[in-house]
Coordinates of C-alpha atoms and ligand atoms in Angstrom, one line a residue:
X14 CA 11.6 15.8 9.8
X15 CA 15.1 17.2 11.2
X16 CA 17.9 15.0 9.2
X17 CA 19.6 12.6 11.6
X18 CA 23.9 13.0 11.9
X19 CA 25.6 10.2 13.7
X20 CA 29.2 11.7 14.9
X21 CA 32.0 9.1 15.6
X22 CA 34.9 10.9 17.0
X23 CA 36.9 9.1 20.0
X24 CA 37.7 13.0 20.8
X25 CA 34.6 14.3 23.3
X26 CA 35.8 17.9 22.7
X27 CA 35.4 17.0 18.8
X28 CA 32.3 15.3 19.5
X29 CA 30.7 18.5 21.2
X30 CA 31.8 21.1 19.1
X31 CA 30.6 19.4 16.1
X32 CA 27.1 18.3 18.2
X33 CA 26.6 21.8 18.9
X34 CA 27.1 23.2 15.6
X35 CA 25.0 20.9 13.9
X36 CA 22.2 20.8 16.6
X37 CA 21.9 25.1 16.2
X38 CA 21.2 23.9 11.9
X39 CA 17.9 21.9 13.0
X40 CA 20.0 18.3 13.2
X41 CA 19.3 15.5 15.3
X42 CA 22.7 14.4 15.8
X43 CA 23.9 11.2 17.1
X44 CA 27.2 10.4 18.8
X45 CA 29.2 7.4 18.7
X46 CA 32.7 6.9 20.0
X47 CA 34.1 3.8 18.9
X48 CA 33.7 2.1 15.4
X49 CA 31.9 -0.7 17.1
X50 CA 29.6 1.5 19.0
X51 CA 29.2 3.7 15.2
X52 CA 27.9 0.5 13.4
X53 CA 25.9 -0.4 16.2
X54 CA 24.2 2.9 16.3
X55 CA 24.2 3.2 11.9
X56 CA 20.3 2.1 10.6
X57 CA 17.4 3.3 8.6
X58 CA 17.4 6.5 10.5
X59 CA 20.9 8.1 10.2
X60 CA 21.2 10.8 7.1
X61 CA 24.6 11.4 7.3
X62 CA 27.8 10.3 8.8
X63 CA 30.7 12.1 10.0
X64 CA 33.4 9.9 10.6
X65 CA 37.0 10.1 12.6
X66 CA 39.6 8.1 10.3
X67 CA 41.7 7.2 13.7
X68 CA 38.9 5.6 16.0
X69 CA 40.7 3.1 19.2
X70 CA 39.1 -0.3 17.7
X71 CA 39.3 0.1 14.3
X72 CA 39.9 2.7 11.3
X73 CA 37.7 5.0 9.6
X74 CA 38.3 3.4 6.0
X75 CA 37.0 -0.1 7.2
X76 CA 33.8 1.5 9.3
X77 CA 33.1 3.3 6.1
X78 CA 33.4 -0.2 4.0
X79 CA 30.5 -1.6 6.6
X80 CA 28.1 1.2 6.4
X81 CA 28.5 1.2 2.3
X82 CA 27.7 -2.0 2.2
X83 CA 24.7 -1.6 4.5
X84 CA 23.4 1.3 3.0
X85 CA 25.4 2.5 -0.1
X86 CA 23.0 5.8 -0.1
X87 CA 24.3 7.1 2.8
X88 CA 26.8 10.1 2.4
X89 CA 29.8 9.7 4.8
X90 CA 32.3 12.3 5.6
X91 CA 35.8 11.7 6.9
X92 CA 37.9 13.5 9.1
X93 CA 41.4 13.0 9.7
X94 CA 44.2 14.4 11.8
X95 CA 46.9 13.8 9.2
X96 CA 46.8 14.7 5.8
X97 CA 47.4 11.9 3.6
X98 CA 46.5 12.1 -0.1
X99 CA 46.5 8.5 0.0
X100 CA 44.2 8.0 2.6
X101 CA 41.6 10.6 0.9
X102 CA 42.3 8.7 -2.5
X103 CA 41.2 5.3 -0.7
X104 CA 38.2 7.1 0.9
X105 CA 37.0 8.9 -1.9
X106 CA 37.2 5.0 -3.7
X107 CA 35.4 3.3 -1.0
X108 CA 32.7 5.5 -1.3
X109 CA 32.9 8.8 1.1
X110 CA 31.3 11.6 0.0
X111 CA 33.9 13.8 1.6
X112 CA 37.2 14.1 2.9
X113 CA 38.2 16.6 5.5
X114 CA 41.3 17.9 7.3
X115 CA 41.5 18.3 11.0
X116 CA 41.4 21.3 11.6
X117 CA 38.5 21.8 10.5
X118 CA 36.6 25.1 9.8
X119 CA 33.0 24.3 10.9
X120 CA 31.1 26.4 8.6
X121 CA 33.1 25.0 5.6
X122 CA 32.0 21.7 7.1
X123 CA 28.6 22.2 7.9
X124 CA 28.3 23.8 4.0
X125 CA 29.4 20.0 2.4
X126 CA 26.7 18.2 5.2
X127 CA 23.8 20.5 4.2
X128 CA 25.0 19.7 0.1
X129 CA 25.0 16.2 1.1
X130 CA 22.0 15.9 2.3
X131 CA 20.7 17.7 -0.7
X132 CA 22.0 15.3 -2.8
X133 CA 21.0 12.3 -0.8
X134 CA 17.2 13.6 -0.8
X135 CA 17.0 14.1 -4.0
X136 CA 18.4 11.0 -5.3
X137 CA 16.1 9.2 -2.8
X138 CA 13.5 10.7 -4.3
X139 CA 14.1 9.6 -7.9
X140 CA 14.8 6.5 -6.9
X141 CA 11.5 6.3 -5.0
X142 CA 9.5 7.8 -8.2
X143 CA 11.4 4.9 -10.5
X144 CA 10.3 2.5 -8.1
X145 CA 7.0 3.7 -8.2
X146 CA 6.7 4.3 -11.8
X147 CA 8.2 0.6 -12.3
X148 CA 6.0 -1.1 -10.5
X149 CA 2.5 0.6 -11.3
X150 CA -0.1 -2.4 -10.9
X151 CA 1.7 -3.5 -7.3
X152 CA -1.2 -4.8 -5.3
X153 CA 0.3 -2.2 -2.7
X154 CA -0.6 0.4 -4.7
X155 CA -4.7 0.0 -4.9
X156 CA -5.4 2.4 -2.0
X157 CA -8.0 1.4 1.1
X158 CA -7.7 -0.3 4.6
X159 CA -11.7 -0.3 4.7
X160 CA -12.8 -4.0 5.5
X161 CA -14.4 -4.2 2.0
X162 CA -11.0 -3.1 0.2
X163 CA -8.6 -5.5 2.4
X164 CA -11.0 -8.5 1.1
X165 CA -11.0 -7.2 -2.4
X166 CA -7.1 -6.7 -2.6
X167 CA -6.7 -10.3 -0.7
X168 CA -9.1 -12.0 -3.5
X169 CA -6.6 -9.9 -6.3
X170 CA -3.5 -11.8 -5.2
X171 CA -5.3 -14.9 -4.8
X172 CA -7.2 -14.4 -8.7
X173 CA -3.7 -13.0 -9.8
X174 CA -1.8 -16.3 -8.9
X175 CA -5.0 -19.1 -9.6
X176 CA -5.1 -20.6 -12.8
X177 CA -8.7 -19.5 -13.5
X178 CA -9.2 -18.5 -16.8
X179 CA -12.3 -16.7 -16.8
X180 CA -12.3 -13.3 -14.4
X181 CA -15.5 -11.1 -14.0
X182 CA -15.5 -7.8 -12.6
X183 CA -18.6 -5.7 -11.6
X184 CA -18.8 -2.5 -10.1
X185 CA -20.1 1.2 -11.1
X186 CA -18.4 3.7 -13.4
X187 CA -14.9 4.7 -11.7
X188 CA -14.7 1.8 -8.8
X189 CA -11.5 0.5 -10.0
X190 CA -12.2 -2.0 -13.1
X191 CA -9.7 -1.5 -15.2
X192 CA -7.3 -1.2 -12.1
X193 CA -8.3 -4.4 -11.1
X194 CA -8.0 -6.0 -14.6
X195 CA -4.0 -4.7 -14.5
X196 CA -3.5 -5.6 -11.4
X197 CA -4.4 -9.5 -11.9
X198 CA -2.6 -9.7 -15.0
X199 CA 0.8 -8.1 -14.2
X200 CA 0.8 -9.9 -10.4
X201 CA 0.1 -13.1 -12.5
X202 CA 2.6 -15.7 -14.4
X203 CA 1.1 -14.2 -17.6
X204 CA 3.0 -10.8 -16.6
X205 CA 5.5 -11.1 -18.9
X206 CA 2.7 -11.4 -22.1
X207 CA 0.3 -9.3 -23.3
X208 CA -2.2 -7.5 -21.8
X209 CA -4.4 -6.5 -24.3
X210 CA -8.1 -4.5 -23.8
X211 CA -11.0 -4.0 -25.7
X212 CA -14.5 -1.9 -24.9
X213 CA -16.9 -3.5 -26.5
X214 CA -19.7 -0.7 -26.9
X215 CA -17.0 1.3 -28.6
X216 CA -17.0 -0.4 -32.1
X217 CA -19.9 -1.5 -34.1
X218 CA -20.3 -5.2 -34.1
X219 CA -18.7 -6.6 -37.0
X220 CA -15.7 -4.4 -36.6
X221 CA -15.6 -5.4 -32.7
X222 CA -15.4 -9.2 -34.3
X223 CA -12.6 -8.8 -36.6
X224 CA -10.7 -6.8 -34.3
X225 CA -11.0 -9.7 -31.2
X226 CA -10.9 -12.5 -33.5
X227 CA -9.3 -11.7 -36.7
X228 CA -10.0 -12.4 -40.2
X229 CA -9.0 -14.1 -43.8
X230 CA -7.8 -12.2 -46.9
X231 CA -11.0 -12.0 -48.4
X232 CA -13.1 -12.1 -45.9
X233 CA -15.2 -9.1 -46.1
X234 CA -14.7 -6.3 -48.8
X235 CA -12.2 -4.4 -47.3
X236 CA -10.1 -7.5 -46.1
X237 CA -7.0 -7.2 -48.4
X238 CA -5.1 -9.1 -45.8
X239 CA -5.0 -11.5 -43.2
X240 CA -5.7 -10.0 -39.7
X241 CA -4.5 -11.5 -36.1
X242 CA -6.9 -10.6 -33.5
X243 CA -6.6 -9.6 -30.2
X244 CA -7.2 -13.1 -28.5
X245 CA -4.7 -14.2 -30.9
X246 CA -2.2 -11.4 -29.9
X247 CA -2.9 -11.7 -26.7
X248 CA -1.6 -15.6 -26.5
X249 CA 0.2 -16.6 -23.4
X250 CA -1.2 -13.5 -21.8
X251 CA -4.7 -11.6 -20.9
X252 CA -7.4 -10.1 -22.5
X253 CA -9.7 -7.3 -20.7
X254 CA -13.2 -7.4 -22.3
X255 CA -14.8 -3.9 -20.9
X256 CA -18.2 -3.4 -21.1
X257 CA -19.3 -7.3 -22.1
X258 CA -22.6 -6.5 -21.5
X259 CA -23.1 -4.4 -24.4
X260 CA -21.8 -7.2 -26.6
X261 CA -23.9 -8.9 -29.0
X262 CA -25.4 -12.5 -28.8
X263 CA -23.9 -13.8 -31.9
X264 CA -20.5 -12.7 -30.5
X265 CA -21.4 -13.6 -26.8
X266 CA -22.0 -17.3 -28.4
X267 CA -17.9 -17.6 -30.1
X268 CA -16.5 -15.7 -27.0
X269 CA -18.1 -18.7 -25.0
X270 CA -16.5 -21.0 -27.1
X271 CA -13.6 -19.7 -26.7
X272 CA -14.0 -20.0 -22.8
X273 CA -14.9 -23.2 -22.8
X274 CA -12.4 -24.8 -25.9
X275 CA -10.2 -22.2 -25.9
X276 CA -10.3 -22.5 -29.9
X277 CA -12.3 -19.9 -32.4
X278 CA -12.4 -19.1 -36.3
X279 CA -11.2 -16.0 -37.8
X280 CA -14.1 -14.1 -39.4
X281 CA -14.3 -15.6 -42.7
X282 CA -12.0 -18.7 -41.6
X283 CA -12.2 -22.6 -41.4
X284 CA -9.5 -23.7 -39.5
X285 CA -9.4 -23.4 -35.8
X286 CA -7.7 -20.8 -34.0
X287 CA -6.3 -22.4 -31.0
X288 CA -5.5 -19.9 -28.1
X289 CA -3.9 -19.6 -24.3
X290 CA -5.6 -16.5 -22.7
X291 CA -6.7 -15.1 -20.0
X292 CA -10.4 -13.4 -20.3
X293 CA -10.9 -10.5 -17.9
X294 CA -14.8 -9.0 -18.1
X295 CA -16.0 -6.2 -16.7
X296 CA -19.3 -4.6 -16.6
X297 CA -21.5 -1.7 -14.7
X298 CA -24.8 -3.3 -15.8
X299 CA -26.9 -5.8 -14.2
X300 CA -26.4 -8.8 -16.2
X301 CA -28.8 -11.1 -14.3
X302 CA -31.7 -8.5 -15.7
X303 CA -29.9 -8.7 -19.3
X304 CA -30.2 -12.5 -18.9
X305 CA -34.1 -12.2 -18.3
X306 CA -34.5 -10.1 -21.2
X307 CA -32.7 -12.6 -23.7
X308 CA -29.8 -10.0 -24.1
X309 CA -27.4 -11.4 -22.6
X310 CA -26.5 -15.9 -23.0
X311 CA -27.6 -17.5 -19.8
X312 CA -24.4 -20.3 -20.4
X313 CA -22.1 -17.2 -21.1
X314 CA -23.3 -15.5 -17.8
X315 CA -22.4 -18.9 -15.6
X316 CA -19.2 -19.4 -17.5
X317 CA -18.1 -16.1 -16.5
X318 CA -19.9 -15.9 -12.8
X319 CA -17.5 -18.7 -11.6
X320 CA -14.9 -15.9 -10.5
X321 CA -16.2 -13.3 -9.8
X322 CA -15.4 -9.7 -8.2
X323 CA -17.2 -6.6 -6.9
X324 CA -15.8 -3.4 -6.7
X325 CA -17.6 -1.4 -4.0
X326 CA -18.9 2.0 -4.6
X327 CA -16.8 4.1 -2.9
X328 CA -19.9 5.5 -0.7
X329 CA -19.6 2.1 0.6
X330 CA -15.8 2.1 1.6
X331 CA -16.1 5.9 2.3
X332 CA -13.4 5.6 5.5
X333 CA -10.8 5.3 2.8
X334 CA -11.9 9.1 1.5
X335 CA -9.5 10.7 3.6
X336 CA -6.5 8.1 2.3
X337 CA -8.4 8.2 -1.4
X338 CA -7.5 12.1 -1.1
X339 CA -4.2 12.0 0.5
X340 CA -2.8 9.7 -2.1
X341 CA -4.1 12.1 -5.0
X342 CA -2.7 14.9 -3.2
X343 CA 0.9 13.6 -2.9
X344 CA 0.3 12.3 -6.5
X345 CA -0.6 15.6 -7.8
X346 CA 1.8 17.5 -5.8
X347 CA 4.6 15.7 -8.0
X348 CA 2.8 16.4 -11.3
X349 CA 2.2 19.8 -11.0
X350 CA 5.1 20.9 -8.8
X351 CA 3.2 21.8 -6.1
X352 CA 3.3 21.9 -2.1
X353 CA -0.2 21.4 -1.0
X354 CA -0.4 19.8 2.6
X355 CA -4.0 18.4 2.1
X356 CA -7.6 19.0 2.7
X357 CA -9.0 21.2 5.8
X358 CA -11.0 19.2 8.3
X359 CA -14.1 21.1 7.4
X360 CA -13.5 20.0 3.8
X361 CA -13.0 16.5 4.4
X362 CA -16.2 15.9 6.2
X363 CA -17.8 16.9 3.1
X364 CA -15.7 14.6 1.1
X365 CA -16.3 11.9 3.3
X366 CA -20.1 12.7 3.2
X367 CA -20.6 13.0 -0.2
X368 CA -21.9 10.3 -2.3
X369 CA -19.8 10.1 -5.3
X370 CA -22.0 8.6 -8.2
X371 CA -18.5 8.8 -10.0
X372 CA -16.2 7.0 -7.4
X373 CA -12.9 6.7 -7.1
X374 CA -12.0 8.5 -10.6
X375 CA -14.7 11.2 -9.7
X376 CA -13.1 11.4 -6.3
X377 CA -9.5 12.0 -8.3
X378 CA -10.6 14.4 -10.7
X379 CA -11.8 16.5 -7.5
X380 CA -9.0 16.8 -5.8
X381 CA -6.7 17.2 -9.4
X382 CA -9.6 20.8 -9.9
X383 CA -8.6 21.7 -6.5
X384 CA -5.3 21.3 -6.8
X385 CA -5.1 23.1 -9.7
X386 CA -7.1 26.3 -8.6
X387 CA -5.8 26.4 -4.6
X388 CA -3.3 28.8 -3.7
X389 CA -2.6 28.4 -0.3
X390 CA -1.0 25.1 1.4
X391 CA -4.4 23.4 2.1
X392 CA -7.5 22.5 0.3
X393 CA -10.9 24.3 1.4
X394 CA -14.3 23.4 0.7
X395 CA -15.0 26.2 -1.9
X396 CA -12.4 24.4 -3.8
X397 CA -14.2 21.6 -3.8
X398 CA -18.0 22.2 -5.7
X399 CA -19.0 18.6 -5.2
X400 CA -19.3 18.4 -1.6
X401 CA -20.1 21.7 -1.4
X402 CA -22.8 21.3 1.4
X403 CA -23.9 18.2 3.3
X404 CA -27.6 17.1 3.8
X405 CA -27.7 15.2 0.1
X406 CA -29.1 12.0 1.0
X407 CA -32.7 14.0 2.6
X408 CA -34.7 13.1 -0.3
X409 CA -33.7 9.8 -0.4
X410 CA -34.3 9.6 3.5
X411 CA -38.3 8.6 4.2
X412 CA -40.3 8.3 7.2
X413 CA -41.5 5.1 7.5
X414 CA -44.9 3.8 7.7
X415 CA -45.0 3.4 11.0
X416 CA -43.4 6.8 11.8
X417 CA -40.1 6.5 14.0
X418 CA -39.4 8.5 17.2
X419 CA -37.1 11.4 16.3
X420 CA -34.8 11.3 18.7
X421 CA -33.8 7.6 18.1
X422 CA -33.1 8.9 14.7
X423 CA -31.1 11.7 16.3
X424 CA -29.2 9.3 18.2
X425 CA -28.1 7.1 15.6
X426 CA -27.0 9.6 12.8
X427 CA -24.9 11.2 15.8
X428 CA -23.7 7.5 16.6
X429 CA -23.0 6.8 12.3
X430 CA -21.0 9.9 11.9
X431 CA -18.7 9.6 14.6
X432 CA -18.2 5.9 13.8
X433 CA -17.1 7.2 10.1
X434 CA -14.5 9.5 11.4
X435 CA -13.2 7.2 14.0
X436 CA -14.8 9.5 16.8
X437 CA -13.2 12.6 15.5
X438 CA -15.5 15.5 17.4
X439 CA -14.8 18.0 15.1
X440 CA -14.9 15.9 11.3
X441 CA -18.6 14.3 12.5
X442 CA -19.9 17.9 14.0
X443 CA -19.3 18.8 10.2
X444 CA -21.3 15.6 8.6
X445 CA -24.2 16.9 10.8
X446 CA -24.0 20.5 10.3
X447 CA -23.3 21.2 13.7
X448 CA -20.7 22.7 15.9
X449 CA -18.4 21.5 18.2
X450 CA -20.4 22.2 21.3
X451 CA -23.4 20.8 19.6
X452 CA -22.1 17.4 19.0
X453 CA -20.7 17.6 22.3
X454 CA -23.8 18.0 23.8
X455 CA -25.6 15.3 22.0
X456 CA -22.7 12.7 22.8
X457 CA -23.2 13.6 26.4
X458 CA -27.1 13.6 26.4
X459 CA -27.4 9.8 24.0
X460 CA -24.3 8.8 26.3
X461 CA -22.4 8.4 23.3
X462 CA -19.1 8.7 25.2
X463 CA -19.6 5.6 27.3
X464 CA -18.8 2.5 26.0
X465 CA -21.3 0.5 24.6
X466 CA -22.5 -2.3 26.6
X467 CA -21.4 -5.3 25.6
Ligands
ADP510 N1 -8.4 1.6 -4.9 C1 -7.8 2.5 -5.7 N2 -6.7 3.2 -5.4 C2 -6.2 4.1 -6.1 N3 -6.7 4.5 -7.3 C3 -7.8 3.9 -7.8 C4 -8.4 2.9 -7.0 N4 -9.5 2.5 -7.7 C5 -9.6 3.2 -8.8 N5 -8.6 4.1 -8.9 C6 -8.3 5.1 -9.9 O1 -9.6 5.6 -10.2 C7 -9.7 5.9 -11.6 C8 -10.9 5.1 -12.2 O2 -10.6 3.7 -12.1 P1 -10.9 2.7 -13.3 O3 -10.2 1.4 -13.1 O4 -10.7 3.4 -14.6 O5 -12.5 2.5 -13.0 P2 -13.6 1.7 -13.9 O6 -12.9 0.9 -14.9 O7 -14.3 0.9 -12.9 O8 -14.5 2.8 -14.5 C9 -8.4 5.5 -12.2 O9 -7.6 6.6 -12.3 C10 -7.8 4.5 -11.2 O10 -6.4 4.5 -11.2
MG511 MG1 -13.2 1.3 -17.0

């Protein structure tokens, strides 16, 4: 995008040698000549002002003041007919980047605008990174427009600002969980406590015990001292149990309790621990079976099914592929210092086809290979090994019983594919292995390019 110049000179002779110049360096320019007609014109879009000091309504120094205060970003350069060191003392003050003599010599001039801009770019490019980097669990930020991901971020901010105590999230490996946890804690009134996360298959029972409930002096061998557990630590704040369905039953029993009175013992204590927190559980495994087999507490599983969220497998959502791999490529682009534009349209059929068992952080480590290993500006399929050829899903495909007529079948995977890249000819011809003139033969023959009847 050409940067945008807004000229306000009251001179039309100044105003077209300046326009012309500028315009033969790839600007937009923009020309004003009043001070009323420059801060009607001044918005979101201008880059870069050059500004007359002597204007009929008004003076450059007070136009300068209004567009400051507007937008304090934006670099403003004046140009005066008299030299005053006064005058480009009080400019410099009030915020102009520049201050320039009339005369001017335009390539001296049209040097400061292209450092300018420089300068402007690159500071609102940190500014944009800080923003980002400060804010990292924004709701914003969990990427998808798919139906199934504008419910799940709505039911985020609504879980994020509900009292409920008790959170469960269920999904697959890589769908988000731990996203989702962060998210509802720092969007919540508890942001400003601690977050605080545990997995429980990691540590051997006892030690996962002591470590989310604490314990006495005394209380085992090695307990020299007193130890504050994580639900302790956590007060005021949120806890994010990962993996609860790998926890034990004896623990399962005093992490209900803790649900339900919000009080618990320290491992090897009498007293009662009383606690204000936040549980957040997550799981990949299908508790309702682990309930059946005695595993898993049937009046733990109800106490934490009350609130509960699913994070869809990204085969599922998989419209948001092509948004899934434009936000990693942007993100990667600033890690590694690279320029890449994105994925060719062959490659992201395959993407999009693909069935990713590992999801979302599966999807991310893809594109981070391919990033790493591509050369050129875009991202092709041999960069790309998981997708590396459609046709995946055949054995999972059967004919049924009854046999089905195959050109009904025909019809609707041709149908499917171009309703999953929003009737783009060329990204569905991929899905199906076909060429252009292929799919455009079978849209003509099924009659896919009429509209369906209603
Ligand atoms: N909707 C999303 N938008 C952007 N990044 C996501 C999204 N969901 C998951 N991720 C990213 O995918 C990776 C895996 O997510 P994670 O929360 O660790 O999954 P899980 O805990 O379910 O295994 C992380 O890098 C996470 O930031
Ligand atoms: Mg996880």
């Amino acid at each position: 995008m050409p940067a945008t110049i807004l000229v306000v000179d009251d001179e039309s002779l100044i105003r077209w040698t300046l326009s012309e110049r500028l315009s033969q360096d790839g600007f937009t320019v923009v020309e004003a000549e009043t001070a009323a007609a420059a801060l009607a014109r001044f918005g979101p879009d201008i880059d870069l002002v050059l500004l007359d000091y002597k204007l009929p309504d008004s003076n450059g120094l007070q136009v300068l003041r209004s567009m400051k205060a507007s937008d304090p970003d934006v670099p403003v350069i004046l140009l005066t007919a008299f030299s005053s060191i006064e005058n480009a003392v009080e400019a410099m003050k009030q915020g102009a980047y520049h201050y320039a003599n009339k005369p001017f010599n335009l390539d001296e001039l049209a040097l400061v605008v292209q450092k300018a801009l420089e300068t402007t770019r690159l500071r609102r490019e940190v500014k944009a990174l800080r923003a980002w980097r400060a804010e990292p669990y924004a709701i914003s930020r969990i990427v998808g427009e798919s139906a199934p991901m504008t419910s799940l971020k709505a039911l985020l901010r609504k879980v994020a600002s509900s009292p409920a105590s008790t959170v469960l999230l269920r999904g697959e490996s890589g769908t988000g969980k731990d996203l989702a946890a962060k998210t509802i804690h720092y969007n919540s009134d508890r942001a400003a406590r601690p977050f605080m996360n545990i997995t429980c298959s990691a540590l051997p029972d006892t030690l996962l015990e002591s470590e989310l409930f604490g314990h006495e002096r005394g209380a085992f061998t090695d307990a020299r001292q007193q130890k504050i557990g994580l639900l302790e630590s956590a007060d005021g704040g949120t806890v994010f149990l990962d993996e609860i369905g790998e926890m034990v039953p004896a623990l399962q029993a005093k992490l209900l309790r803790v649900l339900e009175e919000k009080a618990f013992k320290r491992v090897g204590g009498t007293g009662d621990v009383r606690v204000d927190v936040r549980v957040i559980a997550a799981t990949n495994r299908d508790l309702e079976e682990a309930v059946r087999q005695g595993r898993f507490r049937e009046d733990l599983y109800y106490r934490l099914n009350v609130m509960q969220i699913v994070l869809p497998p990204l085969r599922e959502h998989a419209s948001d592929v092509p948004l899934l791999v434009d936000h990693y490529v942007r993100l990667f682009n600033l890690e590694f210092r690279k320029h890449a534009r994105g994925v060719t349209p062959e490659a992201m059929a395959l993407l999009e086809a693909y069935r990713w068992p590992g999801n979302i952080r599966e999807l991310r480590n893809a594109v981070e290979r391919a990033m790493l290993l591509a050369e050129g500006e875009w991202l092709t399929p041999d960069l790309l090994p998981v997708a590396a050829s459609p046709g995946t899903a055949t054995e999972t495909m059967e004919l049924p019983a009854d046999g089905i007529k195959l050109e009904t079948l025909e019809r609707e995977l041709v149908a499917q594919a171009l309703r999953r890249t929003g009737g783009n000819q060329t990204r569905a011809a991929a899905l199906l292995g076909l060429n252009r003139d292929q799919i455009r033969y079978r849209i003509e023959k099924f009659g896919l390019d009429k509209p369906a009847p209603a």
